[in-house]
Structures are given as structure tokens and as C-alpha cells.
Amino acid sequence: MCRAIKTLHNFSPPATNDEIRASSLQFVRKLSGFTKPSKANEEAFNRAVDEVVHAAHHLLESLVTNAPPRNREIEAARAKERSATRFAHVHNGNGIGGERTN
């Protein structure tokens, strides 16, 4: 899945309209292969974003869970830690691919 699309379910406070639109835009960009569509495709692209926003709102309103709401700051810190771990090999002198084998 596209790393730019963030999980929006079960947060306190709930996801904002801007967050839902941003994720929807990333989804449509990924599907279409366009960062910015041409004039010929702009209407279809924007309509798709609006439709995904609408579907995402319905989905988020319909989901249920017994888990306590997640804290945005804690989740952001965890994501930052995962990223640091994932990309540590680039900074430790081993180059891409982790440890060297000779």
C-alpha cells in the first residue's frame, strides 16, 4: 500500500475532512498514475477523488471497534521509530541491503 495513505480509523479526535481528502487524493493518484492530471483528465480525476472521499466517510462512520481510540502523537512517534529502523542501514555504512557479507 502507498505509504502516504495513513490509517484514519479509531483516532481521538476522529479524522478530519482534510485528512480524508488527502488520503483519497493519494489513493486516486496511485490508481491513475497521475500526480497532476492533464486538462483532458482533470474532471474525471477530481470526480474520482470526490467519490473516494464520500466512500471513505461512509466507511469510517460504519466501522466499529472495541479497542480504545489511538492517540495521534503516540502513533506518529511509533511511525517515526519504524522509519528510523527501516532506513538505519543507509546511515550505518553498510549501504543498501543491510549488513555486508564478504
PDB file of N, CA and C in Angstrom:
ATOM      1  N   MET A   1       0.845  -1.180   0.000  1.00  0.00           N
ATOM      2  CA  MET A   1       0.000   0.000   0.000  1.00  0.00           C
ATOM      3  C   MET A   1       0.885   1.236   0.000  1.00  0.00           C
ATOM      4  N   CYS A   2       0.376   2.292  -0.523  1.00  0.00           N
ATOM      5  CA  CYS A   2       1.092   3.562  -0.579  1.00  0.00           C
ATOM      6  C   CYS A   2       1.373   4.061   0.832  1.00  0.00           C
ATOM      7  N   ARG A   3       2.620   4.365   1.127  1.00  0.00           N
ATOM      8  CA  ARG A   3       2.976   4.809   2.476  1.00  0.00           C
ATOM      9  C   ARG A   3       2.396   6.167   2.820  1.00  0.00           C
ATOM     10  N   ALA A   4       2.021   6.958   1.813  1.00  0.00           N
ATOM     11  CA  ALA A   4       1.469   8.285   2.081  1.00  0.00           C
ATOM     12  C   ALA A   4       0.018   8.220   2.552  1.00  0.00           C
ATOM     13  N   ILE A   5      -0.628   7.088   2.351  1.00  0.00           N
ATOM     14  CA  ILE A   5      -2.014   6.941   2.800  1.00  0.00           C
ATOM     15  C   ILE A   5      -1.981   6.464   4.246  1.00  0.00           C
ATOM     16  N   LYS A   6      -2.525   7.268   5.126  1.00  0.00           N
ATOM     17  CA  LYS A   6      -2.487   6.988   6.563  1.00  0.00           C
ATOM     18  C   LYS A   6      -3.771   6.320   7.023  1.00  0.00           C
ATOM     19  N   THR A   7      -3.642   5.479   8.051  1.00  0.00           N
ATOM     20  CA  THR A   7      -4.812   4.894   8.693  1.00  0.00           C
ATOM     21  C   THR A   7      -5.589   6.017   9.373  1.00  0.00           C
ATOM     22  N   LEU A   8      -6.899   6.027   9.179  1.00  0.00           N
ATOM     23  CA  LEU A   8      -7.730   7.103   9.728  1.00  0.00           C
ATOM     24  C   LEU A   8      -8.761   6.600  10.726  1.00  0.00           C
ATOM     25  N   HIS A   9      -8.904   5.300  10.851  1.00  0.00           N
ATOM     26  CA  HIS A   9      -9.919   4.724  11.732  1.00  0.00           C
ATOM     27  C   HIS A   9      -9.450   4.692  13.185  1.00  0.00           C
ATOM     28  N   ASN A  10     -10.364   4.981  14.078  1.00  0.00           N
ATOM     29  CA  ASN A  10     -10.193   4.825  15.531  1.00  0.00           C
ATOM     30  C   ASN A  10      -9.144   5.756  16.122  1.00  0.00           C
ATOM     31  N   PHE A  11      -9.240   7.019  15.781  1.00  0.00           N
ATOM     32  CA  PHE A  11      -8.389   8.028  16.394  1.00  0.00           C
ATOM     33  C   PHE A  11      -9.239   8.987  17.211  1.00  0.00           C
ATOM     34  N   SER A  12      -8.633   9.548  18.217  1.00  0.00           N
ATOM     35  CA  SER A  12      -9.283  10.578  19.007  1.00  0.00           C
ATOM     36  C   SER A  12      -8.396  11.810  18.949  1.00  0.00           C
ATOM     37  N   PRO A  13      -8.871  12.901  18.401  1.00  0.00           N
ATOM     38  CA  PRO A  13     -10.162  13.122  17.761  1.00  0.00           C
ATOM     39  C   PRO A  13     -10.225  12.385  16.424  1.00  0.00           C
ATOM     40  N   PRO A  14     -11.445  12.196  15.901  1.00  0.00           N
ATOM     41  CA  PRO A  14     -11.611  11.483  14.634  1.00  0.00           C
ATOM     42  C   PRO A  14     -10.917  12.194  13.474  1.00  0.00           C
ATOM     43  N   ALA A  15     -10.725  11.459  12.399  1.00  0.00           N
ATOM     44  CA  ALA A  15     -10.093  12.021  11.204  1.00  0.00           C
ATOM     45  C   ALA A  15     -10.873  13.239  10.715  1.00  0.00           C
ATOM     46  N   THR A  16     -10.142  14.231  10.260  1.00  0.00           N
ATOM     47  CA  THR A  16     -10.769  15.442   9.738  1.00  0.00           C
ATOM     48  C   THR A  16     -11.107  15.259   8.260  1.00  0.00           C
ATOM     49  N   ASN A  17     -11.934  16.141   7.744  1.00  0.00           N
ATOM     50  CA  ASN A  17     -12.252  16.126   6.316  1.00  0.00           C
ATOM     51  C   ASN A  17     -10.986  16.292   5.476  1.00  0.00           C
ATOM     52  N   ASP A  18     -10.068  17.140   5.936  1.00  0.00           N
ATOM     53  CA  ASP A  18      -8.816  17.350   5.204  1.00  0.00           C
ATOM     54  C   ASP A  18      -7.975  16.077   5.159  1.00  0.00           C
ATOM     55  N   GLU A  19      -7.918  15.338   6.263  1.00  0.00           N
ATOM     56  CA  GLU A  19      -7.157  14.089   6.284  1.00  0.00           C
ATOM     57  C   GLU A  19      -7.776  13.047   5.353  1.00  0.00           C
ATOM     58  N   ILE A  20      -9.095  12.974   5.357  1.00  0.00           N
ATOM     59  CA  ILE A  20      -9.792  12.027   4.487  1.00  0.00           C
ATOM     60  C   ILE A  20      -9.567  12.405   3.025  1.00  0.00           C
ATOM     61  N   ARG A  21      -9.644  13.691   2.701  1.00  0.00           N
ATOM     62  CA  ARG A  21      -9.416  14.144   1.327  1.00  0.00           C
ATOM     63  C   ARG A  21      -7.981  13.872   0.907  1.00  0.00           C
ATOM     64  N   ALA A  22      -7.018  14.114   1.777  1.00  0.00           N
ATOM     65  CA  ALA A  22      -5.612  13.875   1.438  1.00  0.00           C
ATOM     66  C   ALA A  22      -5.358  12.399   1.144  1.00  0.00           C
ATOM     67  N   SER A  23      -5.925  11.513   1.950  1.00  0.00           N
ATOM     68  CA  SER A  23      -5.771  10.078   1.696  1.00  0.00           C
ATOM     69  C   SER A  23      -6.467   9.669   0.411  1.00  0.00           C
ATOM     70  N   SER A  24      -7.630  10.237   0.157  1.00  0.00           N
ATOM     71  CA  SER A  24      -8.365   9.936  -1.067  1.00  0.00           C
ATOM     72  C   SER A  24      -7.586  10.398  -2.295  1.00  0.00           C
ATOM     73  N   LEU A  25      -6.990  11.569  -2.210  1.00  0.00           N
ATOM     74  CA  LEU A  25      -6.178  12.092  -3.302  1.00  0.00           C
ATOM     75  C   LEU A  25      -4.994  11.166  -3.569  1.00  0.00           C
ATOM     76  N   GLN A  26      -4.314  10.713  -2.522  1.00  0.00           N
ATOM     77  CA  GLN A  26      -3.182   9.803  -2.692  1.00  0.00           C
ATOM     78  C   GLN A  26      -3.628   8.493  -3.338  1.00  0.00           C
ATOM     79  N   PHE A  27      -4.796   8.001  -2.934  1.00  0.00           N
ATOM     80  CA  PHE A  27      -5.331   6.766  -3.499  1.00  0.00           C
ATOM     81  C   PHE A  27      -5.591   6.922  -4.998  1.00  0.00           C
ATOM     82  N   VAL A  28      -6.241   8.002  -5.385  1.00  0.00           N
ATOM     83  CA  VAL A  28      -6.545   8.240  -6.795  1.00  0.00           C
ATOM     84  C   VAL A  28      -5.257   8.476  -7.587  1.00  0.00           C
ATOM     85  N   ARG A  29      -4.300   9.170  -7.008  1.00  0.00           N
ATOM     86  CA  ARG A  29      -3.001   9.360  -7.674  1.00  0.00           C
ATOM     87  C   ARG A  29      -2.339   8.014  -7.940  1.00  0.00           C
ATOM     88  N   LYS A  30      -2.367   7.139  -6.936  1.00  0.00           N
ATOM     89  CA  LYS A  30      -1.750   5.826  -7.071  1.00  0.00           C
ATOM     90  C   LYS A  30      -2.438   5.019  -8.167  1.00  0.00           C
ATOM     91  N   LEU A  31      -3.773   5.001  -8.156  1.00  0.00           N
ATOM     92  CA  LEU A  31      -4.520   4.242  -9.155  1.00  0.00           C
ATOM     93  C   LEU A  31      -4.304   4.764 -10.565  1.00  0.00           C
ATOM     94  N   SER A  32      -4.327   6.089 -10.708  1.00  0.00           N
ATOM     95  CA  SER A  32      -4.267   6.697 -12.038  1.00  0.00           C
ATOM     96  C   SER A  32      -2.842   6.818 -12.573  1.00  0.00           C
ATOM     97  N   GLY A  33      -1.880   6.891 -11.663  1.00  0.00           N
ATOM     98  CA  GLY A  33      -0.512   7.132 -12.087  1.00  0.00           C
ATOM     99  C   GLY A  33      -0.209   8.595 -12.340  1.00  0.00           C
ATOM    100  N   PHE A  34      -1.171   9.479 -12.018  1.00  0.00           N
ATOM    101  CA  PHE A  34      -1.005  10.918 -12.212  1.00  0.00           C
ATOM    102  C   PHE A  34      -0.755  11.601 -10.877  1.00  0.00           C
ATOM    103  N   THR A  35       0.247  12.456 -10.831  1.00  0.00           N
ATOM    104  CA  THR A  35       0.388  13.349  -9.686  1.00  0.00           C
ATOM    105  C   THR A  35      -0.549  14.527  -9.885  1.00  0.00           C
ATOM    106  N   LYS A  36      -0.540  15.030 -11.112  1.00  0.00           N
ATOM    107  CA  LYS A  36      -1.452  16.098 -11.524  1.00  0.00           C
ATOM    108  C   LYS A  36      -1.950  15.724 -12.904  1.00  0.00           C
ATOM    109  N   PRO A  37      -3.256  15.506 -13.045  1.00  0.00           N
ATOM    110  CA  PRO A  37      -3.768  15.069 -14.345  1.00  0.00           C
ATOM    111  C   PRO A  37      -3.722  16.179 -15.394  1.00  0.00           C
ATOM    112  N   SER A  38      -3.744  15.770 -16.653  1.00  0.00           N
ATOM    113  CA  SER A  38      -3.828  16.730 -17.747  1.00  0.00           C
ATOM    114  C   SER A  38      -5.206  17.374 -17.734  1.00  0.00           C
ATOM    115  N   LYS A  39      -5.353  18.448 -18.485  1.00  0.00           N
ATOM    116  CA  LYS A  39      -6.666  19.112 -18.576  1.00  0.00           C
ATOM    117  C   LYS A  39      -7.727  18.134 -19.062  1.00  0.00           C
ATOM    118  N   ALA A  40      -7.362  17.247 -19.974  1.00  0.00           N
ATOM    119  CA  ALA A  40      -8.314  16.281 -20.522  1.00  0.00           C
ATOM    120  C   ALA A  40      -8.808  15.299 -19.462  1.00  0.00           C
ATOM    121  N   ASN A  41      -7.973  15.016 -18.459  1.00  0.00           N
ATOM    122  CA  ASN A  41      -8.327  14.045 -17.424  1.00  0.00           C
ATOM    123  C   ASN A  41      -8.699  14.683 -16.088  1.00  0.00           C
ATOM    124  N   GLU A  42      -8.584  15.984 -15.985  1.00  0.00           N
ATOM    125  CA  GLU A  42      -8.785  16.679 -14.718  1.00  0.00           C
ATOM    126  C   GLU A  42     -10.181  16.453 -14.130  1.00  0.00           C
ATOM    127  N   GLU A  43     -11.218  16.548 -14.950  1.00  0.00           N
ATOM    128  CA  GLU A  43     -12.587  16.380 -14.448  1.00  0.00           C
ATOM    129  C   GLU A  43     -12.810  14.973 -13.898  1.00  0.00           C
ATOM    130  N   ALA A  44     -12.372  13.967 -14.627  1.00  0.00           N
ATOM    131  CA  ALA A  44     -12.533  12.582 -14.176  1.00  0.00           C
ATOM    132  C   ALA A  44     -11.721  12.333 -12.910  1.00  0.00           C
ATOM    133  N   PHE A  45     -10.506  12.870 -12.859  1.00  0.00           N
ATOM    134  CA  PHE A  45      -9.640  12.721 -11.694  1.00  0.00           C
ATOM    135  C   PHE A  45     -10.288  13.339 -10.455  1.00  0.00           C
ATOM    136  N   ASN A  46     -10.746  14.576 -10.574  1.00  0.00           N
ATOM    137  CA  ASN A  46     -11.363  15.271  -9.438  1.00  0.00           C
ATOM    138  C   ASN A  46     -12.660  14.599  -9.001  1.00  0.00           C
ATOM    139  N   ARG A  47     -13.434  14.104  -9.959  1.00  0.00           N
ATOM    140  CA  ARG A  47     -14.659  13.382  -9.631  1.00  0.00           C
ATOM    141  C   ARG A  47     -14.327  12.103  -8.854  1.00  0.00           C
ATOM    142  N   ALA A  48     -13.273  11.416  -9.273  1.00  0.00           N
ATOM    143  CA  ALA A  48     -12.853  10.201  -8.571  1.00  0.00           C
ATOM    144  C   ALA A  48     -12.434  10.518  -7.144  1.00  0.00           C
ATOM    145  N   VAL A  49     -11.693  11.603  -6.948  1.00  0.00           N
ATOM    146  CA  VAL A  49     -11.290  11.991  -5.592  1.00  0.00           C
ATOM    147  C   VAL A  49     -12.530  12.250  -4.748  1.00  0.00           C
ATOM    148  N   ASP A  50     -13.495  12.997  -5.281  1.00  0.00           N
ATOM    149  CA  ASP A  50     -14.727  13.290  -4.536  1.00  0.00           C
ATOM    150  C   ASP A  50     -15.485  12.015  -4.174  1.00  0.00           C
ATOM    151  N   GLU A  51     -15.539  11.059  -5.103  1.00  0.00           N
ATOM    152  CA  GLU A  51     -16.243   9.808  -4.844  1.00  0.00           C
ATOM    153  C   GLU A  51     -15.533   8.971  -3.782  1.00  0.00           C
ATOM    154  N   VAL A  52     -14.211   8.964  -3.810  1.00  0.00           N
ATOM    155  CA  VAL A  52     -13.455   8.228  -2.793  1.00  0.00           C
ATOM    156  C   VAL A  52     -13.625   8.893  -1.431  1.00  0.00           C
ATOM    157  N   VAL A  53     -13.631  10.218  -1.392  1.00  0.00           N
ATOM    158  CA  VAL A  53     -13.882  10.946  -0.135  1.00  0.00           C
ATOM    159  C   VAL A  53     -15.234  10.525   0.428  1.00  0.00           C
ATOM    160  N   HIS A  54     -16.243  10.506  -0.408  1.00  0.00           N
ATOM    161  CA  HIS A  54     -17.592  10.135   0.012  1.00  0.00           C
ATOM    162  C   HIS A  54     -17.608   8.700   0.564  1.00  0.00           C
ATOM    163  N   ALA A  55     -17.004   7.774  -0.171  1.00  0.00           N
ATOM    164  CA  ALA A  55     -16.951   6.372   0.268  1.00  0.00           C
ATOM    165  C   ALA A  55     -16.161   6.240   1.571  1.00  0.00           C
ATOM    166  N   ALA A  56     -15.067   6.980   1.692  1.00  0.00           N
ATOM    167  CA  ALA A  56     -14.243   6.909   2.902  1.00  0.00           C
ATOM    168  C   ALA A  56     -15.013   7.411   4.117  1.00  0.00           C
ATOM    169  N   HIS A  57     -15.771   8.489   3.954  1.00  0.00           N
ATOM    170  CA  HIS A  57     -16.594   8.990   5.057  1.00  0.00           C
ATOM    171  C   HIS A  57     -17.581   7.920   5.513  1.00  0.00           C
ATOM    172  N   HIS A  58     -18.251   7.287   4.555  1.00  0.00           N
ATOM    173  CA  HIS A  58     -19.216   6.236   4.899  1.00  0.00           C
ATOM    174  C   HIS A  58     -18.524   5.066   5.601  1.00  0.00           C
ATOM    175  N   LEU A  59     -17.375   4.681   5.096  1.00  0.00           N
ATOM    176  CA  LEU A  59     -16.636   3.587   5.712  1.00  0.00           C
ATOM    177  C   LEU A  59     -16.265   3.919   7.150  1.00  0.00           C
ATOM    178  N   LEU A  60     -15.653   5.071   7.358  1.00  0.00           N
ATOM    179  CA  LEU A  60     -15.205   5.444   8.704  1.00  0.00           C
ATOM    180  C   LEU A  60     -16.375   5.577   9.676  1.00  0.00           C
ATOM    181  N   GLU A  61     -17.521   6.045   9.187  1.00  0.00           N
ATOM    182  CA  GLU A  61     -18.706   6.163  10.045  1.00  0.00           C
ATOM    183  C   GLU A  61     -19.300   4.800  10.381  1.00  0.00           C
ATOM    184  N   SER A  62     -19.084   3.816   9.535  1.00  0.00           N
ATOM    185  CA  SER A  62     -19.686   2.493   9.711  1.00  0.00           C
ATOM    186  C   SER A  62     -18.836   1.532  10.529  1.00  0.00           C
ATOM    187  N   LEU A  63     -17.543   1.758  10.596  1.00  0.00           N
ATOM    188  CA  LEU A  63     -16.661   0.832  11.301  1.00  0.00           C
ATOM    189  C   LEU A  63     -16.890   0.882  12.800  1.00  0.00           C
ATOM    190  N   VAL A  64     -16.800  -0.281  13.436  1.00  0.00           N
ATOM    191  CA  VAL A  64     -16.925  -0.373  14.890  1.00  0.00           C
ATOM    192  C   VAL A  64     -15.707  -1.098  15.440  1.00  0.00           C
ATOM    193  N   THR A  65     -15.373  -0.805  16.666  1.00  0.00           N
ATOM    194  CA  THR A  65     -14.252  -1.461  17.323  1.00  0.00           C
ATOM    195  C   THR A  65     -14.446  -1.405  18.830  1.00  0.00           C
ATOM    196  N   ASN A  66     -13.869  -2.375  19.513  1.00  0.00           N
ATOM    197  CA  ASN A  66     -13.858  -2.371  20.973  1.00  0.00           C
ATOM    198  C   ASN A  66     -12.552  -1.806  21.513  1.00  0.00           C
ATOM    199  N   ALA A  67     -11.594  -1.570  20.619  1.00  0.00           N
ATOM    200  CA  ALA A  67     -10.292  -1.037  21.017  1.00  0.00           C
ATOM    201  C   ALA A  67     -10.428   0.428  21.404  1.00  0.00           C
ATOM    202  N   PRO A  68      -9.634   0.860  22.357  1.00  0.00           N
ATOM    203  CA  PRO A  68      -9.665   2.286  22.706  1.00  0.00           C
ATOM    204  C   PRO A  68      -9.108   3.116  21.554  1.00  0.00           C
ATOM    205  N   PRO A  69      -9.588   4.353  21.403  1.00  0.00           N
ATOM    206  CA  PRO A  69      -9.075   5.219  20.327  1.00  0.00           C
ATOM    207  C   PRO A  69      -7.569   5.418  20.450  1.00  0.00           C
ATOM    208  N   ARG A  70      -6.917   5.490  19.304  1.00  0.00           N
ATOM    209  CA  ARG A  70      -5.474   5.699  19.274  1.00  0.00           C
ATOM    210  C   ARG A  70      -5.159   7.187  19.400  1.00  0.00           C
ATOM    211  N   ASN A  71      -3.993   7.451  19.966  1.00  0.00           N
ATOM    212  CA  ASN A  71      -3.507   8.810  20.154  1.00  0.00           C
ATOM    213  C   ASN A  71      -2.607   9.174  18.975  1.00  0.00           C
ATOM    214  N   ARG A  72      -2.886  10.294  18.333  1.00  0.00           N
ATOM    215  CA  ARG A  72      -2.139  10.692  17.138  1.00  0.00           C
ATOM    216  C   ARG A  72      -0.650  10.897  17.416  1.00  0.00           C
ATOM    217  N   GLU A  73      -0.323  11.504  18.528  1.00  0.00           N
ATOM    218  CA  GLU A  73       1.086  11.776  18.838  1.00  0.00           C
ATOM    219  C   GLU A  73       1.857  10.481  19.068  1.00  0.00           C
ATOM    220  N   ILE A  74       1.241   9.547  19.783  1.00  0.00           N
ATOM    221  CA  ILE A  74       1.900   8.268  20.042  1.00  0.00           C
ATOM    222  C   ILE A  74       2.095   7.502  18.739  1.00  0.00           C
ATOM    223  N   GLU A  75       1.069   7.479  17.893  1.00  0.00           N
ATOM    224  CA  GLU A  75       1.167   6.778  16.605  1.00  0.00           C
ATOM    225  C   GLU A  75       2.215   7.427  15.709  1.00  0.00           C
ATOM    226  N   ALA A  76       2.313   8.752  15.729  1.00  0.00           N
ATOM    227  CA  ALA A  76       3.319   9.451  14.920  1.00  0.00           C
ATOM    228  C   ALA A  76       4.724   9.102  15.405  1.00  0.00           C
ATOM    229  N   ALA A  77       4.910   9.027  16.714  1.00  0.00           N
ATOM    230  CA  ALA A  77       6.212   8.664  17.275  1.00  0.00           C
ATOM    231  C   ALA A  77       6.575   7.227  16.892  1.00  0.00           C
ATOM    232  N   ARG A  78       5.608   6.329  16.933  1.00  0.00           N
ATOM    233  CA  ARG A  78       5.859   4.930  16.536  1.00  0.00           C
ATOM    234  C   ARG A  78       6.242   4.843  15.059  1.00  0.00           C
ATOM    235  N   ALA A  79       5.546   5.601  14.226  1.00  0.00           N
ATOM    236  CA  ALA A  79       5.852   5.603  12.788  1.00  0.00           C
ATOM    237  C   ALA A  79       7.258   6.141  12.540  1.00  0.00           C
ATOM    238  N   LYS A  80       7.633   7.165  13.271  1.00  0.00           N
ATOM    239  CA  LYS A  80       8.970   7.741  13.130  1.00  0.00           C
ATOM    240  C   LYS A  80      10.027   6.726  13.540  1.00  0.00           C
ATOM    241  N   GLU A  81       9.754   5.990  14.603  1.00  0.00           N
ATOM    242  CA  GLU A  81      10.680   4.955  15.069  1.00  0.00           C
ATOM    243  C   GLU A  81      10.812   3.831  14.035  1.00  0.00           C
ATOM    244  N   ARG A  82       9.677   3.394  13.470  1.00  0.00           N
ATOM    245  CA  ARG A  82       9.718   2.357  12.433  1.00  0.00           C
ATOM    246  C   ARG A  82      10.520   2.827  11.228  1.00  0.00           C
ATOM    247  N   SER A  83      10.338   4.082  10.844  1.00  0.00           N
ATOM    248  CA  SER A  83      11.063   4.633   9.712  1.00  0.00           C
ATOM    249  C   SER A  83      12.563   4.673   9.993  1.00  0.00           C
ATOM    250  N   ALA A  84      12.930   5.087  11.183  1.00  0.00           N
ATOM    251  CA  ALA A  84      14.346   5.141  11.554  1.00  0.00           C
ATOM    252  C   ALA A  84      14.963   3.752  11.506  1.00  0.00           C
ATOM    253  N   THR A  85      14.231   2.757  11.979  1.00  0.00           N
ATOM    254  CA  THR A  85      14.717   1.377  11.939  1.00  0.00           C
ATOM    255  C   THR A  85      14.836   0.894  10.501  1.00  0.00           C
ATOM    256  N   ARG A  86      13.819   1.181   9.688  1.00  0.00           N
ATOM    257  CA  ARG A  86      13.787   0.729   8.291  1.00  0.00           C
ATOM    258  C   ARG A  86      14.950   1.300   7.497  1.00  0.00           C
ATOM    259  N   PHE A  87      15.287   2.562   7.744  1.00  0.00           N
ATOM    260  CA  PHE A  87      16.304   3.216   6.947  1.00  0.00           C
ATOM    261  C   PHE A  87      17.658   3.327   7.649  1.00  0.00           C
ATOM    262  N   ALA A  88      17.835   2.648   8.767  1.00  0.00           N
ATOM    263  CA  ALA A  88      19.091   2.716   9.513  1.00  0.00           C
ATOM    264  C   ALA A  88      20.260   2.188   8.692  1.00  0.00           C
ATOM    265  N   HIS A  89      20.019   1.185   7.851  1.00  0.00           N
ATOM    266  CA  HIS A  89      21.108   0.602   7.064  1.00  0.00           C
ATOM    267  C   HIS A  89      21.738   1.612   6.114  1.00  0.00           C
ATOM    268  N   VAL A  90      21.027   2.614   5.712  1.00  0.00           N
ATOM    269  CA  VAL A  90      21.573   3.635   4.815  1.00  0.00           C
ATOM    270  C   VAL A  90      22.611   4.469   5.551  1.00  0.00           C
ATOM    271  N   HIS A  91      22.430   4.639   6.854  1.00  0.00           N
ATOM    272  CA  HIS A  91      23.297   5.510   7.637  1.00  0.00           C
ATOM    273  C   HIS A  91      24.384   4.775   8.403  1.00  0.00           C
ATOM    274  N   ASN A  92      24.352   3.439   8.396  1.00  0.00           N
ATOM    275  CA  ASN A  92      25.336   2.725   9.213  1.00  0.00           C
ATOM    276  C   ASN A  92      26.566   2.287   8.419  1.00  0.00           C
ATOM    277  N   GLY A  93      26.680   2.722   7.177  1.00  0.00           N
ATOM    278  CA  GLY A  93      27.862   2.435   6.391  1.00  0.00           C
ATOM    279  C   GLY A  93      27.807   1.124   5.630  1.00  0.00           C
ATOM    280  N   ASN A  94      26.727   0.391   5.759  1.00  0.00           N
ATOM    281  CA  ASN A  94      26.622  -0.888   5.064  1.00  0.00           C
ATOM    282  C   ASN A  94      26.003  -0.751   3.690  1.00  0.00           C
ATOM    283  N   GLY A  95      25.483   0.404   3.369  1.00  0.00           N
ATOM    284  CA  GLY A  95      24.859   0.600   2.079  1.00  0.00           C
ATOM    285  C   GLY A  95      23.484  -0.034   2.030  1.00  0.00           C
ATOM    286  N   ILE A  96      22.918  -0.063   0.868  1.00  0.00           N
ATOM    287  CA  ILE A  96      21.580  -0.604   0.679  1.00  0.00           C
ATOM    288  C   ILE A  96      21.632  -2.115   0.861  1.00  0.00           C
ATOM    289  N   GLY A  97      20.672  -2.648   1.585  1.00  0.00           N
ATOM    290  CA  GLY A  97      20.572  -4.090   1.752  1.00  0.00           C
ATOM    291  C   GLY A  97      21.019  -4.580   3.111  1.00  0.00           C
ATOM    292  N   GLY A  98      21.380  -3.687   3.978  1.00  0.00           N
ATOM    293  CA  GLY A  98      21.710  -4.115   5.340  1.00  0.00           C
ATOM    294  C   GLY A  98      23.162  -4.508   5.471  1.00  0.00           C
ATOM    295  N   GLU A  99      23.446  -5.554   6.248  1.00  0.00           N
ATOM    296  CA  GLU A  99      24.809  -5.940   6.573  1.00  0.00           C
ATOM    297  C   GLU A  99      25.544  -6.499   5.362  1.00  0.00           C
ATOM    298  N   ARG A 100      26.835  -6.236   5.344  1.00  0.00           N
ATOM    299  CA  ARG A 100      27.684  -6.768   4.270  1.00  0.00           C
ATOM    300  C   ARG A 100      28.042  -8.214   4.577  1.00  0.00           C
ATOM    301  N   THR A 101      28.150  -8.960   3.525  1.00  0.00           N
ATOM    302  CA  THR A 101      28.673 -10.316   3.672  1.00  0.00           C
ATOM    303  C   THR A 101      29.870 -10.430   2.742  1.00  0.00           C
ATOM    304  N   ASN A 102      30.988 -10.884   3.264  1.00  0.00           N
ATOM    305  CA  ASN A 102      32.204 -10.994   2.440  1.00  0.00           C
ATOM    306  C   ASN A 102      32.546 -12.414   2.205  1.00  0.00           C
TER     307      ASN A 102
END
